[in-house]
Amino acid sequence: RRRHRCKRGLLRCARPAGGREEAGRPIGSRRRDRRIPGFRRQSRRRLRGRGLVTETQRRKAADAWAFRTRVEHEAAARFSRLATEISRFDPLSPVPALMRRAAEDEHRHATLCAGLAAAYGTPATASANEVPIAPRALGARAAVLYEVVAACCITETESVATLTSLLAEEIDPGVEKVLRAIARDEVVHGRMGWAHLAREAARYDVSFLSSWIPEMLSGSVEETLFSHLDATPEDRDLLRHGVLPPSQKRTIFARTLEEVVVPGLEQFGIDGSPARAWLCARIR
């Protein structure tokens, strides 16, 4: 089926490019959605009465999209900052230009997510509290690499898996439109991280990152994702509105980590054992 072919293609594009210095290109069109006001009005009428039978369900969907709005704003600020920092020590790298474009993408994604949050009844704020996340023990260049691996190789790669899993489900047309627009860009955002890692690995030993991967993983997921494996009630009616059940979210995260992220890191001499141990400690 077309959706499943799309899922395989997106995940394939999100993988590291076999150790080659390859930043990747957007798939499909990069056309901007210029009909946001109309989209919001249509979505509000459709979403409030379609498939959400309780106020609690509507609030959960709204909160999820409002949260995603904040995440997109933070990603935009981070990519802009990292583009500047990479340019200082690697002026010939193609990655800063990709990151500046990615920052524009994330601002657009935030607008789309805010539109859905408003359609579900919760206006999203535009504030973002983006701060450097690398440990202070690392030098400036290593700290940038840490952030790029955490934000792109891990978070963006996991995001592609989540989005494409949602697109394989029966979801509301308005939500699907937003997910497809975001997914096209997230593939490129993941690959620009692998491209930067490839450039750095060609210059010096990046194996030091292995001990930091668990910290990156902890920072890339919600604190509750693995804390209540059996106790969290699940509402599959929310899936139609872009909200994954906790069990499905855990499965996607674990599978992508084991099948895409860890093998990708190992291509550059980064030991995957700490990452696997981190995961095993949470799903056993």
JSON list of C-alpha atoms in Angstrom, two decimals, residues 172-272:
[
{"chain": "A", "resi": 172, "resn": "ASP", "atom": "CA", "xyz": [-7.90, 13.03, 10.25]},
{"chain": "A", "resi": 173, "resn": "PRO", "atom": "CA", "xyz": [-7.19, 14.67, 6.85]},
{"chain": "A", "resi": 174, "resn": "GLY", "atom": "CA", "xyz": [-6.23, 17.96, 8.48]},
{"chain": "A", "resi": 175, "resn": "VAL", "atom": "CA", "xyz": [-3.79, 16.23, 10.80]},
{"chain": "A", "resi": 176, "resn": "GLU", "atom": "CA", "xyz": [-2.41, 14.16, 7.93]},
{"chain": "A", "resi": 177, "resn": "LYS", "atom": "CA", "xyz": [-1.69, 17.30, 5.93]},
{"chain": "A", "resi": 178, "resn": "VAL", "atom": "CA", "xyz": [0.38, 18.70, 8.79]},
{"chain": "A", "resi": 179, "resn": "LEU", "atom": "CA", "xyz": [2.20, 15.43, 9.45]},
{"chain": "A", "resi": 180, "resn": "ARG", "atom": "CA", "xyz": [3.19, 15.02, 5.81]},
{"chain": "A", "resi": 181, "resn": "ALA", "atom": "CA", "xyz": [4.49, 18.59, 5.60]},
{"chain": "A", "resi": 182, "resn": "ILE", "atom": "CA", "xyz": [6.62, 18.07, 8.71]},
{"chain": "A", "resi": 183, "resn": "ALA", "atom": "CA", "xyz": [7.84, 14.59, 7.77]},
{"chain": "A", "resi": 184, "resn": "ARG", "atom": "CA", "xyz": [9.28, 15.75, 4.44]},
{"chain": "A", "resi": 185, "resn": "ASP", "atom": "CA", "xyz": [11.56, 18.18, 6.27]},
{"chain": "A", "resi": 186, "resn": "GLU", "atom": "CA", "xyz": [12.45, 15.99, 9.25]},
{"chain": "A", "resi": 187, "resn": "VAL", "atom": "CA", "xyz": [14.16, 13.50, 6.96]},
{"chain": "A", "resi": 188, "resn": "VAL", "atom": "CA", "xyz": [16.59, 16.22, 5.88]},
{"chain": "A", "resi": 189, "resn": "HIS", "atom": "CA", "xyz": [17.07, 17.44, 9.45]},
{"chain": "A", "resi": 190, "resn": "GLY", "atom": "CA", "xyz": [18.16, 13.97, 10.52]},
{"chain": "A", "resi": 191, "resn": "ARG", "atom": "CA", "xyz": [20.52, 13.56, 7.60]},
{"chain": "A", "resi": 192, "resn": "MET", "atom": "CA", "xyz": [22.26, 16.88, 8.18]},
{"chain": "A", "resi": 193, "resn": "GLY", "atom": "CA", "xyz": [23.20, 15.57, 11.63]},
{"chain": "A", "resi": 194, "resn": "TRP", "atom": "CA", "xyz": [24.69, 12.41, 10.15]},
{"chain": "A", "resi": 195, "resn": "ALA", "atom": "CA", "xyz": [26.52, 14.57, 7.59]},
{"chain": "A", "resi": 196, "resn": "HIS", "atom": "CA", "xyz": [28.11, 16.67, 10.35]},
{"chain": "A", "resi": 197, "resn": "LEU", "atom": "CA", "xyz": [29.06, 13.55, 12.29]},
{"chain": "A", "resi": 198, "resn": "ALA", "atom": "CA", "xyz": [30.72, 12.16, 9.14]},
{"chain": "A", "resi": 199, "resn": "ARG", "atom": "CA", "xyz": [32.78, 15.33, 8.67]},
{"chain": "A", "resi": 200, "resn": "GLU", "atom": "CA", "xyz": [33.91, 15.33, 12.29]},
{"chain": "A", "resi": 201, "resn": "ALA", "atom": "CA", "xyz": [34.70, 11.60, 12.30]},
{"chain": "A", "resi": 202, "resn": "ALA", "atom": "CA", "xyz": [36.97, 12.14, 9.29]},
{"chain": "A", "resi": 203, "resn": "ARG", "atom": "CA", "xyz": [39.02, 14.63, 11.32]},
{"chain": "A", "resi": 204, "resn": "TYR", "atom": "CA", "xyz": [39.26, 13.13, 14.81]},
{"chain": "A", "resi": 205, "resn": "ASP", "atom": "CA", "xyz": [38.16, 10.23, 17.01]},
{"chain": "A", "resi": 206, "resn": "VAL", "atom": "CA", "xyz": [34.49, 10.64, 17.91]},
{"chain": "A", "resi": 207, "resn": "SER", "atom": "CA", "xyz": [34.24, 7.45, 19.97]},
{"chain": "A", "resi": 208, "resn": "PHE", "atom": "CA", "xyz": [34.13, 9.56, 23.15]},
{"chain": "A", "resi": 209, "resn": "LEU", "atom": "CA", "xyz": [30.44, 10.13, 22.40]},
{"chain": "A", "resi": 210, "resn": "SER", "atom": "CA", "xyz": [29.52, 6.56, 23.34]},
{"chain": "A", "resi": 211, "resn": "SER", "atom": "CA", "xyz": [29.50, 7.31, 27.06]},
{"chain": "A", "resi": 212, "resn": "TRP", "atom": "CA", "xyz": [27.31, 10.36, 26.49]},
{"chain": "A", "resi": 213, "resn": "ILE", "atom": "CA", "xyz": [24.64, 8.66, 24.37]},
{"chain": "A", "resi": 214, "resn": "PRO", "atom": "CA", "xyz": [22.52, 7.56, 27.39]},
{"chain": "A", "resi": 215, "resn": "GLU", "atom": "CA", "xyz": [22.34, 11.18, 28.54]},
{"chain": "A", "resi": 216, "resn": "MET", "atom": "CA", "xyz": [21.28, 12.24, 25.05]},
{"chain": "A", "resi": 217, "resn": "LEU", "atom": "CA", "xyz": [18.59, 9.55, 25.02]},
{"chain": "A", "resi": 218, "resn": "SER", "atom": "CA", "xyz": [17.23, 10.62, 28.40]},
{"chain": "A", "resi": 219, "resn": "GLY", "atom": "CA", "xyz": [16.98, 14.17, 27.12]},
{"chain": "A", "resi": 220, "resn": "SER", "atom": "CA", "xyz": [15.19, 13.15, 23.94]},
{"chain": "A", "resi": 221, "resn": "VAL", "atom": "CA", "xyz": [12.14, 11.47, 25.51]},
{"chain": "A", "resi": 222, "resn": "GLU", "atom": "CA", "xyz": [9.44, 12.50, 27.93]},
{"chain": "A", "resi": 223, "resn": "GLU", "atom": "CA", "xyz": [10.18, 11.47, 31.51]},
{"chain": "A", "resi": 224, "resn": "THR", "atom": "CA", "xyz": [7.01, 9.39, 31.66]},
{"chain": "A", "resi": 225, "resn": "LEU", "atom": "CA", "xyz": [7.62, 7.37, 28.49]},
{"chain": "A", "resi": 226, "resn": "PHE", "atom": "CA", "xyz": [9.16, 4.41, 30.32]},
{"chain": "A", "resi": 227, "resn": "SER", "atom": "CA", "xyz": [8.00, 5.13, 33.88]},
{"chain": "A", "resi": 228, "resn": "HIS", "atom": "CA", "xyz": [4.55, 3.51, 33.78]},
{"chain": "A", "resi": 229, "resn": "LEU", "atom": "CA", "xyz": [4.79, 0.63, 31.32]},
{"chain": "A", "resi": 230, "resn": "ASP", "atom": "CA", "xyz": [1.65, -1.09, 32.54]},
{"chain": "A", "resi": 231, "resn": "ALA", "atom": "CA", "xyz": [-0.27, 1.62, 34.37]},
{"chain": "A", "resi": 232, "resn": "THR", "atom": "CA", "xyz": [-0.81, 4.31, 31.73]},
{"chain": "A", "resi": 233, "resn": "PRO", "atom": "CA", "xyz": [-4.35, 4.16, 30.30]},
{"chain": "A", "resi": 234, "resn": "GLU", "atom": "CA", "xyz": [-4.43, 4.27, 26.53]},
{"chain": "A", "resi": 235, "resn": "ASP", "atom": "CA", "xyz": [-6.99, 5.95, 24.32]},
{"chain": "A", "resi": 236, "resn": "ARG", "atom": "CA", "xyz": [-6.61, 4.80, 20.72]},
{"chain": "A", "resi": 237, "resn": "ASP", "atom": "CA", "xyz": [-9.28, 7.28, 19.62]},
{"chain": "A", "resi": 238, "resn": "LEU", "atom": "CA", "xyz": [-6.58, 9.93, 19.96]},
{"chain": "A", "resi": 239, "resn": "LEU", "atom": "CA", "xyz": [-4.45, 8.23, 17.30]},
{"chain": "A", "resi": 240, "resn": "ARG", "atom": "CA", "xyz": [-6.68, 9.69, 14.62]},
{"chain": "A", "resi": 241, "resn": "HIS", "atom": "CA", "xyz": [-5.68, 13.12, 15.87]},
{"chain": "A", "resi": 242, "resn": "GLY", "atom": "CA", "xyz": [-1.93, 12.55, 15.86]},
{"chain": "A", "resi": 243, "resn": "VAL", "atom": "CA", "xyz": [-1.45, 11.35, 19.43]},
{"chain": "A", "resi": 244, "resn": "LEU", "atom": "CA", "xyz": [0.22, 7.94, 19.76]},
{"chain": "A", "resi": 245, "resn": "PRO", "atom": "CA", "xyz": [-0.71, 5.56, 22.59]},
{"chain": "A", "resi": 246, "resn": "PRO", "atom": "CA", "xyz": [2.19, 5.28, 25.08]},
{"chain": "A", "resi": 247, "resn": "SER", "atom": "CA", "xyz": [2.86, 1.61, 24.29]},
{"chain": "A", "resi": 248, "resn": "GLN", "atom": "CA", "xyz": [3.11, 2.32, 20.55]},
{"chain": "A", "resi": 249, "resn": "LYS", "atom": "CA", "xyz": [5.34, 5.32, 21.19]},
{"chain": "A", "resi": 250, "resn": "ARG", "atom": "CA", "xyz": [7.70, 3.16, 23.27]},
{"chain": "A", "resi": 251, "resn": "THR", "atom": "CA", "xyz": [7.79, 0.47, 20.60]},
{"chain": "A", "resi": 252, "resn": "ILE", "atom": "CA", "xyz": [8.63, 2.95, 17.85]},
{"chain": "A", "resi": 253, "resn": "PHE", "atom": "CA", "xyz": [11.32, 4.62, 19.92]},
{"chain": "A", "resi": 254, "resn": "ALA", "atom": "CA", "xyz": [12.98, 1.33, 20.89]},
{"chain": "A", "resi": 255, "resn": "ARG", "atom": "CA", "xyz": [12.83, -0.13, 17.39]},
{"chain": "A", "resi": 256, "resn": "THR", "atom": "CA", "xyz": [14.27, 2.98, 15.77]},
{"chain": "A", "resi": 257, "resn": "LEU", "atom": "CA", "xyz": [17.04, 3.19, 18.34]},
{"chain": "A", "resi": 258, "resn": "GLU", "atom": "CA", "xyz": [18.02, -0.44, 17.82]},
{"chain": "A", "resi": 259, "resn": "GLU", "atom": "CA", "xyz": [17.61, -0.59, 14.03]},
{"chain": "A", "resi": 260, "resn": "VAL", "atom": "CA", "xyz": [18.62, 2.88, 12.84]},
{"chain": "A", "resi": 261, "resn": "VAL", "atom": "CA", "xyz": [20.30, 5.09, 15.44]},
{"chain": "A", "resi": 262, "resn": "VAL", "atom": "CA", "xyz": [22.71, 2.67, 17.12]},
{"chain": "A", "resi": 263, "resn": "PRO", "atom": "CA", "xyz": [23.89, 1.02, 13.87]},
{"chain": "A", "resi": 264, "resn": "GLY", "atom": "CA", "xyz": [24.38, 4.49, 12.41]},
{"chain": "A", "resi": 265, "resn": "LEU", "atom": "CA", "xyz": [26.54, 5.58, 15.33]},
{"chain": "A", "resi": 266, "resn": "GLU", "atom": "CA", "xyz": [28.56, 2.39, 15.17]},
{"chain": "A", "resi": 267, "resn": "GLN", "atom": "CA", "xyz": [29.52, 3.19, 11.57]},
{"chain": "A", "resi": 268, "resn": "PHE", "atom": "CA", "xyz": [31.60, 6.02, 13.01]},
{"chain": "A", "resi": 269, "resn": "GLY", "atom": "CA", "xyz": [33.26, 3.99, 15.76]},
{"chain": "A", "resi": 270, "resn": "ILE", "atom": "CA", "xyz": [30.82, 5.00, 18.51]},
{"chain": "A", "resi": 271, "resn": "ASP", "atom": "CA", "xyz": [30.15, 2.00, 20.73]},
{"chain": "A", "resi": 272, "resn": "GLY", "atom": "CA", "xyz": [26.44, 1.21, 20.89]}
]
